[in-house]
Coordinates of C-alpha atoms and ligand atoms in Angstrom, one line a residue:
M276 CA 54.2 -13.4 -85.4
A277 CA 55.8 -11.6 -82.5
D278 CA 53.7 -9.6 -80.1
R279 CA 53.6 -5.9 -80.8
V280 CA 55.1 -4.2 -77.8
E281 CA 55.1 -0.6 -76.8
L282 CA 57.0 1.5 -74.2
I283 CA 55.2 4.7 -73.2
E284 CA 57.7 7.5 -73.1
Y285 CA 57.3 10.2 -70.4
G286 CA 58.9 12.9 -72.6
D287 CA 59.6 16.4 -71.4
A288 CA 56.4 17.1 -69.4
P289 CA 56.9 18.3 -65.8
W290 CA 58.3 15.4 -63.8
Y291 CA 56.2 13.7 -61.0
D292 CA 58.8 14.8 -58.5
L293 CA 57.9 15.0 -54.8
G294 CA 61.3 16.6 -53.9
P295 CA 65.0 15.8 -53.4
I296 CA 64.6 13.9 -50.1
H297 CA 61.4 11.9 -51.1
P298 CA 61.9 8.1 -51.7
L299 CA 59.8 8.2 -54.9
R300 CA 62.4 9.5 -57.2
P301 CA 61.9 10.3 -60.9
S302 CA 65.4 8.8 -61.6
R303 CA 63.8 5.4 -61.2
V304 CA 61.9 5.9 -64.4
L305 CA 64.7 7.7 -66.2
L306 CA 67.2 5.0 -65.4
T307 CA 64.7 2.3 -66.4
Y308 CA 64.4 3.9 -69.9
R309 CA 68.2 4.0 -70.0
L310 CA 68.7 0.4 -69.1
I311 CA 66.0 -0.7 -71.7
E312 CA 67.8 1.3 -74.3
E313 CA 71.3 0.1 -73.3
Y314 CA 70.1 -3.5 -73.6
G315 CA 68.9 -2.7 -77.1
I316 CA 65.3 -4.0 -76.5
L317 CA 63.9 -1.1 -78.4
E318 CA 65.8 -2.0 -81.6
A319 CA 63.6 -5.0 -82.3
D320 CA 61.0 -4.4 -85.1
H321 CA 58.1 -5.4 -83.0
V322 CA 59.0 -3.0 -80.1
T323 CA 58.1 0.7 -80.4
R324 CA 58.1 3.8 -78.2
T325 CA 55.0 6.0 -78.0
P326 CA 55.0 9.5 -76.4
A327 CA 52.5 9.9 -73.4
Q328 CA 49.6 12.2 -73.8
D329 CA 48.1 14.2 -70.9
A330 CA 44.9 13.0 -69.3
T331 CA 42.0 15.5 -69.7
D332 CA 39.9 16.6 -66.8
E333 CA 37.2 14.5 -68.2
D334 CA 39.5 11.4 -68.0
I335 CA 40.4 12.2 -64.4
L336 CA 36.9 13.0 -63.3
R337 CA 35.9 9.3 -64.1
V338 CA 37.8 8.5 -60.9
H339 CA 38.5 11.6 -58.9
D340 CA 36.1 14.2 -57.4
E341 CA 36.0 17.7 -58.8
P342 CA 36.9 19.5 -55.5
Y343 CA 40.0 17.3 -55.2
I344 CA 41.2 18.0 -58.8
E345 CA 40.7 21.7 -58.1
A346 CA 42.7 21.4 -54.9
V347 CA 45.5 19.6 -56.8
K348 CA 45.6 22.4 -59.4
L349 CA 45.6 25.2 -56.9
A350 CA 48.1 23.7 -54.4
G351 CA 50.5 22.9 -57.3
R352 CA 50.4 26.6 -58.3
G353 CA 51.4 27.6 -54.8
K354 CA 48.0 28.8 -53.8
R355 CA 47.2 28.8 -50.1
G356 CA 44.4 26.5 -48.9
P357 CA 43.3 23.7 -46.6
W358 CA 45.2 21.2 -48.7
W359 CA 45.7 18.8 -45.7
Q360 CA 42.0 18.0 -46.1
F361 CA 43.0 16.4 -49.5
G362 CA 45.9 14.4 -48.1
F363 CA 48.7 16.8 -48.7
G364 CA 51.3 17.8 -46.2
P365 CA 54.9 17.0 -45.1
G366 CA 56.0 13.4 -45.4
D367 CA 54.2 11.1 -47.9
N368 CA 52.4 13.6 -50.1
P369 CA 54.1 17.0 -50.1
I370 CA 52.8 19.6 -52.4
F371 CA 55.1 20.1 -55.4
P372 CA 55.2 22.5 -58.4
N373 CA 53.0 21.6 -61.4
M374 CA 51.5 18.8 -59.4
H375 CA 48.4 18.6 -61.5
E376 CA 50.3 18.8 -64.8
A377 CA 52.7 16.1 -63.8
S378 CA 50.0 13.8 -62.3
A379 CA 47.8 14.3 -65.4
H380 CA 50.7 13.3 -67.5
V381 CA 51.4 10.1 -65.6
A382 CA 47.6 9.3 -65.8
G383 CA 47.7 10.2 -69.5
A384 CA 50.6 7.9 -70.1
S385 CA 48.5 5.0 -68.7
I386 CA 45.6 6.1 -71.0
T387 CA 48.0 6.2 -73.9
A388 CA 48.9 2.6 -73.1
A389 CA 45.2 1.7 -73.0
E390 CA 44.6 3.3 -76.3
G391 CA 47.4 1.3 -77.8
L392 CA 45.6 -1.9 -76.8
L393 CA 42.2 -0.8 -77.9
S394 CA 43.3 0.6 -81.2
G395 CA 45.1 -2.6 -82.0
R396 CA 48.3 -0.8 -82.2
A397 CA 49.9 -3.1 -79.6
D398 CA 49.4 -6.3 -77.7
H399 CA 51.4 -5.4 -74.7
V400 CA 52.2 -1.9 -73.4
F401 CA 54.4 -0.7 -70.5
N402 CA 54.1 2.7 -68.7
P403 CA 57.0 2.7 -66.2
S404 CA 56.0 6.1 -64.8
G405 CA 52.6 4.8 -63.7
G406 CA 51.3 2.6 -60.9
L407 CA 50.2 5.3 -58.4
H408 CA 47.8 2.9 -56.7
H409 CA 47.1 4.6 -53.4
A410 CA 45.4 7.7 -54.7
M411 CA 41.7 7.8 -53.7
P412 CA 38.8 9.7 -55.4
D413 CA 39.0 12.5 -52.9
R414 CA 42.5 12.6 -51.6
A415 CA 46.2 11.9 -52.2
S416 CA 47.8 9.0 -50.3
G417 CA 51.0 7.0 -50.2
F418 CA 53.0 9.3 -52.6
C419 CA 50.1 9.1 -55.2
V420 CA 48.0 12.0 -56.5
Y421 CA 45.9 10.6 -59.4
D422 CA 45.3 6.9 -59.5
D423 CA 46.5 6.2 -63.1
P424 CA 45.7 2.4 -63.1
A425 CA 42.1 3.2 -62.1
I426 CA 41.9 6.1 -64.6
A427 CA 43.1 3.8 -67.4
I428 CA 40.6 1.1 -66.4
A429 CA 37.7 3.7 -66.3
W430 CA 38.9 4.9 -69.7
L431 CA 38.8 1.4 -71.1
Q432 CA 35.3 0.8 -69.7
S433 CA 34.1 4.2 -71.1
H434 CA 35.3 3.0 -74.5
G435 CA 33.3 -0.2 -74.6
V436 CA 35.5 -2.6 -72.7
G437 CA 33.5 -4.8 -70.3
R438 CA 35.5 -7.1 -68.0
V439 CA 38.9 -6.0 -66.8
A440 CA 41.2 -7.7 -64.4
Y441 CA 43.7 -5.6 -62.3
L442 CA 46.6 -7.5 -60.8
D443 CA 48.9 -5.7 -58.3
V444 CA 52.2 -7.2 -57.2
D445 CA 53.5 -4.2 -55.2
A446 CA 54.5 -4.7 -51.7
H447 CA 51.8 -2.4 -50.6
H448 CA 48.1 -3.1 -50.8
G449 CA 46.5 -1.8 -54.0
D450 CA 43.9 0.0 -52.0
G451 CA 43.0 2.7 -54.6
P452 CA 41.8 0.5 -57.5
Q453 CA 40.1 -1.8 -54.9
A454 CA 38.1 1.1 -53.4
I455 CA 37.4 2.7 -56.8
F456 CA 36.0 -0.5 -58.3
Y457 CA 34.7 -2.1 -55.1
D458 CA 31.1 -2.1 -56.3
N459 CA 31.9 -2.7 -59.9
P460 CA 31.1 -6.3 -60.8
D461 CA 33.1 -6.0 -64.1
V462 CA 36.4 -5.2 -62.6
L463 CA 38.4 -7.9 -60.7
T464 CA 41.1 -6.5 -58.5
I465 CA 43.7 -8.9 -57.1
S466 CA 46.4 -7.6 -54.8
L467 CA 49.3 -9.6 -53.4
H468 CA 51.1 -7.6 -50.7
Q469 CA 52.8 -7.5 -47.4
S470 CA 50.0 -7.8 -44.7
G471 CA 48.4 -4.6 -43.6
D472 CA 49.2 -5.7 -40.0
T473 CA 52.8 -4.6 -40.7
L474 CA 52.8 -2.2 -43.6
F475 CA 51.0 0.9 -45.0
P476 CA 48.1 1.4 -45.9
G477 CA 47.0 -1.1 -43.2
T478 CA 44.2 -2.6 -45.4
G479 CA 44.0 -5.5 -47.9
F480 CA 42.7 -8.4 -45.8
V481 CA 41.0 -11.4 -47.3
D482 CA 37.5 -10.4 -46.1
E483 CA 37.5 -7.3 -48.3
I484 CA 35.7 -9.2 -51.0
G485 CA 33.8 -6.5 -52.9
G486 CA 30.6 -4.5 -52.5
P487 CA 26.9 -5.6 -52.9
G488 CA 26.5 -7.3 -56.3
A489 CA 30.3 -7.4 -56.7
E490 CA 31.2 -10.0 -54.1
G491 CA 34.3 -11.9 -55.1
S492 CA 35.6 -9.2 -57.4
S493 CA 38.1 -7.9 -54.8
V494 CA 40.8 -10.3 -53.9
N495 CA 43.6 -9.8 -51.4
V496 CA 46.5 -12.1 -50.6
P497 CA 48.3 -10.5 -47.5
V498 CA 51.6 -12.3 -47.0
P499 CA 53.7 -12.0 -43.8
P500 CA 56.8 -9.9 -43.7
F501 CA 60.1 -11.7 -44.7
T502 CA 58.2 -13.8 -47.3
P503 CA 60.9 -15.1 -49.8
D504 CA 60.6 -15.8 -53.5
R505 CA 59.4 -19.4 -53.5
L506 CA 56.6 -18.8 -51.0
W507 CA 55.5 -15.6 -52.7
L508 CA 55.5 -17.4 -56.0
Q509 CA 53.6 -20.3 -54.4
A510 CA 50.8 -17.9 -53.3
F511 CA 50.8 -16.3 -56.8
R512 CA 50.5 -19.6 -58.5
Q513 CA 47.7 -20.9 -56.3
V514 CA 45.5 -17.8 -56.5
V515 CA 46.1 -15.7 -59.7
P516 CA 45.9 -18.2 -62.6
P517 CA 42.6 -19.9 -61.6
L518 CA 40.9 -16.5 -61.0
L519 CA 42.0 -15.0 -64.2
E520 CA 41.0 -18.1 -66.1
A521 CA 37.6 -18.0 -64.6
W522 CA 37.2 -14.2 -65.1
K523 CA 38.4 -14.1 -68.7
P524 CA 39.1 -10.3 -68.8
E525 CA 39.1 -8.4 -72.1
V526 CA 42.2 -6.5 -70.8
L527 CA 44.7 -7.4 -68.1
V528 CA 46.1 -4.4 -66.2
T529 CA 49.1 -5.1 -64.0
Q530 CA 50.8 -2.8 -61.4
L531 CA 54.5 -4.1 -61.2
G532 CA 55.7 -2.4 -58.1
C533 CA 59.1 -3.9 -57.1
D534 CA 59.4 -2.7 -53.5
T535 CA 58.9 -6.3 -52.7
H536 CA 62.7 -6.6 -53.1
Y537 CA 64.7 -7.6 -50.0
T538 CA 66.8 -4.5 -50.1
D539 CA 63.8 -2.1 -50.3
P540 CA 64.2 0.5 -47.6
L541 CA 60.4 0.9 -47.0
T542 CA 59.1 -2.6 -46.9
H543 CA 59.9 -6.1 -45.3
L544 CA 59.5 -8.7 -48.0
M545 CA 62.4 -10.8 -49.3
L546 CA 62.0 -11.2 -53.0
T547 CA 64.9 -11.1 -55.4
T548 CA 65.0 -10.5 -59.2
G549 CA 64.5 -14.2 -59.5
A550 CA 60.8 -13.7 -58.5
F551 CA 60.6 -10.8 -61.0
F552 CA 61.8 -13.1 -63.8
E553 CA 59.2 -15.8 -63.0
T554 CA 56.4 -13.3 -62.4
A555 CA 57.0 -11.7 -65.7
T556 CA 56.8 -15.0 -67.5
M557 CA 53.7 -16.0 -65.6
I558 CA 51.9 -12.7 -66.2
H559 CA 52.8 -12.8 -69.9
E560 CA 51.5 -16.3 -70.3
L561 CA 48.3 -15.4 -68.4
A562 CA 47.8 -12.3 -70.6
H563 CA 47.7 -14.6 -73.7
A564 CA 45.8 -17.4 -72.0
T565 CA 43.1 -15.3 -70.4
A566 CA 42.9 -11.8 -72.0
G567 CA 43.7 -12.4 -75.7
G568 CA 47.1 -11.0 -75.1
K569 CA 45.8 -7.5 -74.1
W570 CA 48.3 -6.6 -71.4
L571 CA 48.7 -3.1 -69.9
A572 CA 51.5 -2.9 -67.4
T573 CA 52.5 0.0 -65.2
G574 CA 55.4 0.6 -62.8
G575 CA 54.6 1.2 -59.1
G576 CA 56.6 1.1 -55.9
G577 CA 60.3 0.6 -55.7
Y578 CA 62.6 2.7 -53.5
Q579 CA 66.0 1.2 -54.3
W580 CA 65.7 3.6 -57.3
A581 CA 69.1 2.8 -58.9
R582 CA 70.1 -0.6 -57.6
V583 CA 66.8 -2.5 -58.1
V584 CA 64.0 -0.6 -60.0
P585 CA 65.7 -0.3 -63.4
R586 CA 66.7 -4.0 -63.4
A587 CA 63.3 -5.1 -62.2
W588 CA 61.3 -3.2 -64.8
T589 CA 63.8 -4.0 -67.6
I590 CA 63.3 -7.7 -66.7
Y591 CA 59.5 -7.3 -67.0
F592 CA 59.7 -5.3 -70.3
A593 CA 62.2 -7.8 -71.8
D594 CA 59.8 -10.6 -71.2
M595 CA 57.0 -8.6 -72.7
A596 CA 59.2 -8.1 -75.8
E597 CA 60.3 -11.8 -75.7
T598 CA 63.9 -10.7 -75.6
T599 CA 66.4 -12.7 -73.6
L600 CA 69.0 -10.4 -72.0
P601 CA 72.6 -11.1 -71.1
D602 CA 72.9 -11.3 -67.3
E603 CA 75.7 -8.7 -67.3
V604 CA 74.3 -5.2 -67.0
P605 CA 75.7 -2.9 -69.7
L606 CA 78.7 -0.9 -68.5
T607 CA 77.4 2.3 -69.9
F608 CA 74.3 2.0 -67.7
L609 CA 76.3 1.0 -64.7
L610 CA 78.6 4.0 -64.9
E611 CA 75.6 6.4 -65.3
A612 CA 73.6 4.8 -62.5
E613 CA 76.5 4.6 -60.1
S614 CA 77.5 8.3 -60.6
E615 CA 73.9 9.2 -60.0
A616 CA 73.5 7.0 -57.0
G617 CA 76.9 7.6 -55.6
E618 CA 77.2 3.9 -54.7
P619 CA 77.9 0.6 -56.5
V620 CA 75.0 -0.8 -58.5
P621 CA 74.6 -4.5 -59.0
D622 CA 76.3 -5.5 -62.4
R623 CA 74.0 -8.6 -63.0
L624 CA 70.3 -9.0 -63.4
S625 CA 70.1 -12.4 -61.5
E626 CA 70.5 -12.8 -57.8
P627 CA 70.7 -15.7 -55.5
E628 CA 67.4 -16.5 -53.7
I629 CA 67.1 -15.6 -50.0
R630 CA 66.8 -19.0 -48.2
D631 CA 66.8 -17.9 -44.6
S632 CA 63.2 -16.7 -43.8
P633 CA 61.0 -17.2 -40.7
V634 CA 58.0 -17.7 -43.0
S635 CA 57.0 -21.3 -43.5
P636 CA 55.0 -23.0 -46.4
A637 CA 52.3 -23.6 -43.8
D638 CA 51.9 -19.9 -43.3
I639 CA 51.3 -19.4 -47.0
D640 CA 49.0 -22.5 -47.2
R641 CA 46.9 -20.9 -44.4
I642 CA 46.5 -17.6 -46.2
V643 CA 45.9 -19.2 -49.6
G644 CA 43.4 -21.6 -48.0
E645 CA 41.4 -18.6 -46.6
V646 CA 41.4 -16.8 -50.0
R647 CA 40.2 -20.0 -51.8
R648 CA 37.5 -20.6 -49.1
V649 CA 36.2 -17.0 -49.1
I650 CA 36.7 -16.0 -52.8
F651 CA 36.8 -19.0 -55.1
P652 CA 33.1 -20.0 -54.8
Y653 CA 32.1 -16.6 -56.3
H654 CA 34.1 -17.7 -59.4
G655 CA 32.7 -21.2 -59.5
L656 CA 36.0 -22.5 -58.3
T657 CA 36.7 -24.8 -55.4
Ligands
ZN782 ZN1 54.5 -0.1 -52.8

């Protein structure tokens, strides 16, 4: 029997929109829905759409502090206040209208996804509007107001789920879920990212292993800038499957940021859609092999909002739905995306791998070696 797959629809709630010049554009998500539709993935019987619900204050309070939530509400209503103390200001986290309502909707979309799994409605669920993994309990950070992956994990644990694994493949360190579950021995956080030596938020080193009693539950694989597909995939294969097999999560939560792409304007990795295809297949297999198929996926970073993000997330969702897509991107989508982007958009899903990189297999072996030496013993692995 085919997996039951769900796409969480954002609907007509206020958009999570940080303004016309901000790199995190809502169009990323809208165009992703459009491409998924144009490829006909939603027409399959085992694939459904579910409207997102809002997160309640009770849901958000499992992760965020009350004064912070109050600040988000007031600032989003245009009230004056010391909002810089909560991480707001020009640049990464400008205040925007209905900030609480939009952020609570994104968090609610990830909770709706979690509900889908727990209720048995679905085996795999994708919330493309989610993945805001830099938000901290008491402040906004890195374009993120409420940490929806962490809020969904806390919701799962408050509804009887024990062990959860969180896997983050965004170019930036998944510092929010790491910090929020650092002392929680039942949540494994694994983040593969561009090293904090060269990229925001400047954290995510191998020695950040988890708090007292939770050692080994926080895993970081910081790769160098300019890491290409085959070396990034080498690191993934040598670290992620053994840890998930040892952890045996009841639910696998993945943040699928695609700002790892070689054309992303904010980062310096060299992945192509080829890596996204392979990662989708590996994660799908791991969800079945280690978590009874229970897979909650969110979006994440990705700042080539028309040229890369819709293709990347459609590739992931198609694998989730076990649908093989023609390589040609539907013309209807192309015309729409190009008119919105004002520039040509790639007309194929696949891309040639980037071969010319200063990063060597030895560089990756060294990092993986350190992760295995520091982390694997906590999982009974060598
Ligand atoms: Zn990112």
